[in-house]
Coordinates of C-alpha atoms in Angstrom, one line a residue:
X1 CA 0.0 0.0 0.0
X2 CA 2.8 2.4 1.0
X3 CA 4.7 1.8 -2.2
X4 CA 1.6 2.4 -4.3
X5 CA 0.9 5.7 -2.5
X6 CA 4.5 6.8 -3.0
X7 CA 4.3 6.0 -6.7
X8 CA 1.1 8.0 -7.1
X9 CA 2.6 11.0 -5.3
X10 CA 5.7 10.7 -7.5
X11 CA 3.5 10.8 -10.7
X12 CA 1.7 13.9 -9.5
X13 CA 5.1 15.6 -8.8
X14 CA 6.3 14.6 -12.3
X15 CA 3.1 16.0 -13.8
X16 CA 3.1 19.3 -11.8
X17 CA 5.5 21.3 -13.9
X18 CA 3.2 20.8 -16.9
X19 CA 0.2 21.8 -14.9
X20 CA 1.9 24.9 -13.6
X21 CA 2.9 25.8 -17.2
X22 CA -0.7 25.5 -18.4
X23 CA -1.9 27.6 -15.4
X24 CA 0.7 30.3 -16.1
X25 CA -0.4 30.4 -19.8
X26 CA -4.1 30.6 -18.8
X27 CA -3.3 33.3 -16.2
X28 CA -1.4 35.3 -18.8
X29 CA -4.3 35.0 -21.3
X30 CA -6.7 36.2 -18.6
X31 CA -4.4 39.1 -17.7
X32 CA -4.2 40.1 -21.4
X33 CA -8.0 40.0 -21.7
X34 CA -8.5 42.1 -18.5
X35 CA -6.0 44.7 -19.8
X36 CA -7.8 44.8 -23.2
X37 CA -11.2 45.1 -21.4
X38 CA -9.8 47.9 -19.2
X39 CA -8.5 49.7 -22.2
X40 CA -11.9 49.4 -24.0
X41 CA -13.7 50.6 -20.9
X42 CA -11.4 53.6 -20.6
X43 CA -12.7 54.7 -24.0
X44 CA -16.4 54.2 -23.0
X45 CA -18.7 56.2 -20.9
X46 CA -22.1 55.0 -19.8
X47 CA -25.0 57.5 -19.4
X48 CA -28.3 56.6 -17.7
X49 CA -31.2 58.7 -18.9
X50 CA -34.5 59.0 -16.9
X51 CA -37.5 61.2 -17.6
X52 CA -41.0 61.6 -19.0
X53 CA -41.9 61.1 -22.7
X54 CA -42.1 64.8 -23.4
X55 CA -38.3 65.1 -23.1
X56 CA -36.3 62.0 -22.6
X57 CA -38.0 59.9 -25.3
X58 CA -38.2 63.0 -27.5
X59 CA -35.9 65.9 -28.1
X60 CA -32.8 64.8 -26.1
X61 CA -32.7 61.1 -27.1
X62 CA -33.6 61.7 -30.7
X63 CA -31.0 64.4 -31.0
X64 CA -28.4 62.0 -29.6
X65 CA -29.5 59.3 -32.1
X66 CA -29.2 61.8 -35.0
X67 CA -25.4 61.6 -34.5
X68 CA -25.5 58.0 -35.7
X69 CA -25.0 57.8 -39.4
X70 CA -27.3 55.7 -41.6
X71 CA -26.1 55.1 -45.1
X72 CA -28.6 54.9 -48.0
X73 CA -28.0 51.2 -48.5
X74 CA -28.6 50.6 -44.7
X75 CA -31.8 52.6 -44.9
X76 CA -33.0 50.5 -47.8
X77 CA -32.4 47.3 -45.8
X78 CA -34.3 48.8 -42.8
X79 CA -37.6 49.3 -44.8
X80 CA -39.4 46.0 -43.9
X81 CA -38.1 46.3 -40.3
X82 CA -39.5 49.8 -39.9
X83 CA -43.0 48.7 -41.1
X84 CA -42.9 45.7 -38.8
X85 CA -41.9 47.9 -35.9
X86 CA -44.8 50.2 -36.5
X87 CA -47.4 47.4 -37.1
X88 CA -46.6 45.6 -33.9
X89 CA -47.9 48.4 -31.5
X90 CA -50.6 49.4 -34.0
X91 CA -52.1 45.9 -34.0
X92 CA -51.6 45.7 -30.2
X93 CA -53.7 48.9 -29.9
X94 CA -56.4 47.6 -32.2
X95 CA -56.7 44.6 -30.0
X96 CA -57.5 46.9 -27.1
X97 CA -60.4 48.7 -28.9
X98 CA -63.9 48.5 -27.4
X99 CA -65.8 46.3 -29.9
X100 CA -69.1 47.9 -29.0
X101 CA -68.0 51.3 -30.2
X102 CA -66.8 50.4 -33.7
X103 CA -68.8 49.6 -36.8
X104 CA -69.0 46.3 -38.7
X105 CA -66.5 47.2 -41.4
X106 CA -63.9 48.3 -38.8
X107 CA -64.5 45.0 -36.9
X108 CA -63.8 42.9 -40.1
X109 CA -60.6 44.9 -40.8
X110 CA -59.4 44.7 -37.2
X111 CA -60.1 40.9 -37.1
X112 CA -58.0 40.5 -40.3
X113 CA -55.0 42.4 -38.8
X114 CA -55.3 40.6 -35.5
X115 CA -55.1 37.3 -37.3
X116 CA -51.7 38.1 -38.9
X117 CA -48.6 36.6 -37.3
X118 CA -46.1 38.2 -39.7
X119 CA -46.2 41.3 -41.9
X120 CA -44.5 40.6 -45.2
X121 CA -44.5 42.4 -48.6
X122 CA -46.9 39.7 -50.0
X123 CA -49.8 41.1 -48.0
X124 CA -48.8 44.8 -47.8
X125 CA -51.7 45.9 -50.1
X126 CA -54.3 44.0 -48.0
X127 CA -52.8 45.4 -44.8
X128 CA -53.0 48.9 -46.2
X129 CA -56.6 48.5 -47.3
X130 CA -57.7 47.3 -43.8
X131 CA -55.7 50.0 -42.0
X132 CA -57.4 52.6 -44.2
X133 CA -60.8 51.3 -43.3
X134 CA -60.0 51.3 -39.6
X135 CA -58.6 54.8 -39.6
X136 CA -61.8 56.2 -41.2
X137 CA -63.7 55.2 -38.0
X138 CA -63.7 58.3 -35.8
X139 CA -64.3 56.2 -32.7
X140 CA -61.1 54.3 -33.5
X141 CA -59.1 57.5 -33.9
X142 CA -60.4 58.8 -30.6
X143 CA -59.4 55.6 -28.7
X144 CA -56.0 55.3 -30.4
X145 CA -55.1 58.9 -29.6
X146 CA -55.9 58.2 -26.0
X147 CA -53.7 55.2 -25.9
X148 CA -50.1 55.2 -24.4
X149 CA -48.7 54.5 -27.9
X150 CA -50.5 57.6 -29.3
X151 CA -47.4 59.4 -30.5
X152 CA -46.3 56.4 -32.6
X153 CA -49.8 55.8 -33.8
X154 CA -50.3 59.4 -34.9
X155 CA -46.9 59.5 -36.7
X156 CA -47.7 56.1 -38.4
X157 CA -51.1 57.2 -39.7
X158 CA -49.8 60.5 -40.9
X159 CA -47.3 58.5 -43.1
X160 CA -48.9 55.1 -43.8
X161 CA -49.8 55.9 -47.4
X162 CA -46.2 56.6 -48.1
X163 CA -45.0 53.4 -46.4
X164 CA -47.2 51.2 -48.6
X165 CA -46.4 53.0 -51.9
X166 CA -44.0 51.5 -54.4
X167 CA -41.8 54.7 -54.3
X168 CA -41.5 54.6 -50.5
X169 CA -38.3 56.3 -49.3
X170 CA -37.4 55.9 -45.7
X171 CA -36.4 58.9 -43.6
X172 CA -34.3 59.1 -40.4
X173 CA -37.4 60.0 -38.4
X174 CA -39.1 56.8 -39.6
X175 CA -36.1 54.8 -38.3
X176 CA -35.9 56.6 -35.0
X177 CA -39.7 56.6 -34.2
X178 CA -40.2 53.0 -35.3
X179 CA -37.3 52.0 -33.0
X180 CA -39.2 53.6 -30.1
X181 CA -42.5 51.9 -31.0
X182 CA -41.9 49.0 -28.7
X183 CA -41.6 50.5 -25.2
X184 CA -39.9 47.7 -23.2
X185 CA -39.0 50.2 -20.5
X186 CA -35.2 50.2 -21.2
X187 CA -33.7 51.2 -24.5
X188 CA -29.9 51.0 -25.2
X189 CA -27.9 52.5 -28.0
X190 CA -24.4 54.0 -28.4
X191 CA -22.8 57.0 -30.2
X192 CA -19.3 58.4 -30.4
X193 CA -18.2 61.9 -29.3
X194 CA -14.6 62.9 -30.0
X195 CA -13.6 59.3 -30.4
X196 CA -15.2 58.3 -27.0
X197 CA -18.0 55.7 -27.1
X198 CA -21.1 56.7 -25.2
X199 CA -23.4 53.9 -24.1
X200 CA -26.8 55.5 -23.6
X201 CA -29.3 53.6 -21.4
X202 CA -32.7 55.3 -21.7
X203 CA -35.2 54.3 -19.0
X204 CA -38.7 55.1 -20.3
X205 CA -41.0 53.3 -17.7
X206 CA -41.6 53.9 -14.0
X207 CA -39.1 52.3 -11.6
X208 CA -40.4 49.2 -9.8
X209 CA -38.6 49.4 -6.4
X210 CA -35.3 50.1 -8.2
X211 CA -34.4 46.5 -8.0
X212 CA -33.5 46.1 -11.6
X213 CA -31.1 49.1 -11.6
X214 CA -28.1 47.0 -10.5
X215 CA -27.9 45.6 -14.0
X216 CA -26.5 49.0 -15.2
X217 CA -22.8 48.4 -14.5
X218 CA -20.2 51.1 -15.0
X219 CA -22.6 54.1 -15.2
X220 CA -20.6 57.3 -15.2
X221 CA -23.4 60.0 -15.4
X222 CA -27.1 60.2 -14.9
X223 CA -29.3 62.6 -17.0
X224 CA -32.7 63.2 -15.4
X225 CA -35.2 64.9 -17.8
X226 CA -38.3 66.8 -16.7
X227 CA -40.9 69.0 -18.4
X228 CA -41.5 72.3 -16.6
X229 CA -45.0 72.5 -18.2
X230 CA -46.1 69.4 -16.2
X231 CA -46.8 71.6 -13.1
X232 CA -50.6 71.8 -13.8
X233 CA -51.1 68.3 -15.2
X234 CA -52.2 65.1 -13.5
X235 CA -50.0 62.0 -13.3
X236 CA -50.7 59.2 -15.8
X237 CA -49.7 56.6 -13.2
X238 CA -51.3 57.8 -9.9
X239 CA -54.8 59.3 -9.8
X240 CA -55.2 62.9 -8.5
X241 CA -51.4 63.2 -8.3
X242 CA -49.7 66.3 -9.8
X243 CA -47.3 65.1 -12.6
X244 CA -44.5 67.5 -11.7
X245 CA -44.7 66.5 -8.0
X246 CA -44.5 62.9 -9.1
X247 CA -41.5 63.7 -11.3
X248 CA -39.7 65.4 -8.4
X249 CA -40.4 62.4 -6.1
X250 CA -39.1 60.0 -8.7
X251 CA -35.9 62.1 -9.0
X252 CA -35.5 61.8 -5.2
X253 CA -36.0 58.1 -5.3
X254 CA -33.3 57.7 -8.0
X255 CA -30.9 59.9 -5.9
X256 CA -31.5 57.5 -3.0
X257 CA -30.7 54.3 -4.8
X258 CA -27.6 52.8 -3.2
X259 CA -26.1 51.6 -6.6
X260 CA -26.3 55.2 -8.0
X261 CA -25.4 57.3 -4.9
X262 CA -22.0 58.5 -6.0
X263 CA -22.8 59.1 -9.7
X264 CA -23.0 62.8 -10.9
X265 CA -26.4 63.9 -12.1
X266 CA -27.3 66.4 -14.9
X267 CA -30.8 67.8 -14.3
X268 CA -32.4 68.6 -17.7
X269 CA -35.4 70.9 -17.4
X270 CA -37.2 71.5 -20.7
X271 CA -39.8 73.7 -22.3
X272 CA -38.9 76.9 -20.5
X273 CA -40.7 79.3 -22.9
X274 CA -43.9 77.2 -22.9
X275 CA -43.7 77.2 -19.1
X276 CA -43.4 81.0 -19.0
X277 CA -46.4 81.4 -21.3
X278 CA -48.5 78.9 -19.3
X279 CA -47.8 80.8 -16.0
X280 CA -49.8 83.7 -17.3
X281 CA -53.0 81.7 -17.2
X282 CA -52.2 78.9 -14.7
X283 CA -50.7 80.4 -11.6
X284 CA -48.0 78.2 -10.0
X285 CA -49.3 78.9 -6.5
X286 CA -52.5 77.1 -7.4
X287 CA -50.6 73.8 -7.7
X288 CA -47.6 74.5 -5.3
X289 CA -48.9 76.1 -2.1
X290 CA -45.3 77.0 -1.0
X291 CA -44.9 79.4 -3.9
X292 CA -46.0 83.1 -3.3
X293 CA -44.5 85.0 -6.2
X294 CA -47.0 84.7 -9.0
X295 CA -46.2 87.1 -11.8
X296 CA -42.4 86.5 -11.5
X297 CA -41.6 83.7 -14.0
X298 CA -37.9 83.6 -13.1
X299 CA -38.8 83.0 -9.5
X300 CA -41.2 80.3 -10.5
X301 CA -38.5 78.6 -12.5
X302 CA -36.0 78.9 -9.5
X303 CA -38.7 77.5 -7.2
X304 CA -39.1 74.3 -9.2
X305 CA -35.4 73.9 -9.8
X306 CA -34.8 74.2 -6.0
X307 CA -37.5 71.5 -5.4
X308 CA -35.4 69.1 -7.5
X309 CA -32.0 70.0 -5.9
X310 CA -33.4 69.8 -2.4
X311 CA -34.4 66.2 -3.1
X312 CA -30.8 65.4 -4.2
X313 CA -29.2 67.2 -1.2
X314 CA -31.4 65.1 1.2
X315 CA -29.2 62.2 0.2
X316 CA -25.8 63.8 -0.1
X317 CA -24.4 67.4 -0.1
X318 CA -21.2 66.2 -1.8
X319 CA -22.8 64.8 -5.0
X320 CA -22.0 66.6 -8.2
X321 CA -25.3 68.0 -9.7
X322 CA -25.4 70.0 -13.0
X323 CA -28.7 71.8 -13.9
X324 CA -29.5 72.6 -17.4
X325 CA -32.6 74.5 -18.6
X326 CA -33.5 74.7 -22.3
X327 CA -36.0 76.7 -24.4
X328 CA -38.7 74.9 -26.4
X329 CA -36.9 72.1 -28.4
X330 CA -33.8 74.3 -28.8
X331 CA -31.3 72.1 -30.6
X332 CA -28.5 74.7 -30.0
X333 CA -29.0 74.5 -26.3
X334 CA -29.1 70.7 -26.4
X335 CA -25.7 70.9 -28.3
X336 CA -24.4 73.0 -25.3
X337 CA -25.6 70.2 -23.0
X338 CA -23.6 67.7 -25.1
X339 CA -20.5 69.9 -24.8
X340 CA -20.9 69.8 -21.0
X341 CA -21.3 66.1 -21.1
X342 CA -18.3 65.8 -23.4
X343 CA -16.2 67.8 -20.8
X344 CA -17.4 65.4 -18.1
X345 CA -16.4 62.5 -20.2
X346 CA -12.9 63.9 -20.7
X347 CA -12.5 64.5 -16.9
X348 CA -13.6 60.9 -16.3
X349 CA -11.3 59.5 -18.9
X350 CA -8.3 61.5 -17.4
X351 CA -9.0 60.0 -14.0
X352 CA -8.6 56.4 -15.3

């Protein structure tokens, strides 16, 4: 027994140099991969974008997307995909229509569209014919334009004749809006600024306890978008809740999330001129009892901005917060925001 044990140990000793050599090679490969990954990450910058549909899914995000270049050949390839992306939410909306409020012709057309599992060029003419019948029904239009997909639906029906014509030419807006047609809650895309890759993570749906946020690894900056004109609107999520109050509370909840506590925030407040015009007829004090300077639009703006910043400072007074207020859909001012973001990127890259 003793001899056998000695022989076995001797075999392992004889084999060990080979094992060590393999381990060293594997370790070297892993080190090389880690260095390569670190170098790649040093040239990347992840931005987490939150906000309501008026801003984050509109002006800011679409302006960012416009920096991506689409060649004409790429656009031609995207044609069938764009139509499919539109038809998905359109048919989903048709499924939710009240059958009692639509006429018999509309029912037949909607049943045909609901029976389809794919949307290919072989049945484009029939799809178009049935969509035309459905959109003639005023009750359908009313229900569709009250649906949460209303912006996509409105855009689609303003353009659907063009989509099903033989001379159909795709535009960049078609590509961008059709990509937003399925609202999964999280949208990811990337762009490049000065050779640095920006990973944009656009969160379009309300946070559910913030539990899923830990999937966003390596986030370097948060952009929180809010519409100033929401101060006299009701929440779409909570009955009898002021939408701007809800937006401020959501901002506070994001600031309190443990996984995002140290990350700098850019507060993006949009539609300033519309806000000023609205204040003339809808006094801010009517919706925010703490405000007592009606007639002074600049103080009203400062009051709302302070509400947001107070929420952030409840969590930490050391956190970097940049506030940025823009006019109505001002692309020049959004470009200024991108320049600020670009400087933040450069600072971050220099730290690494």
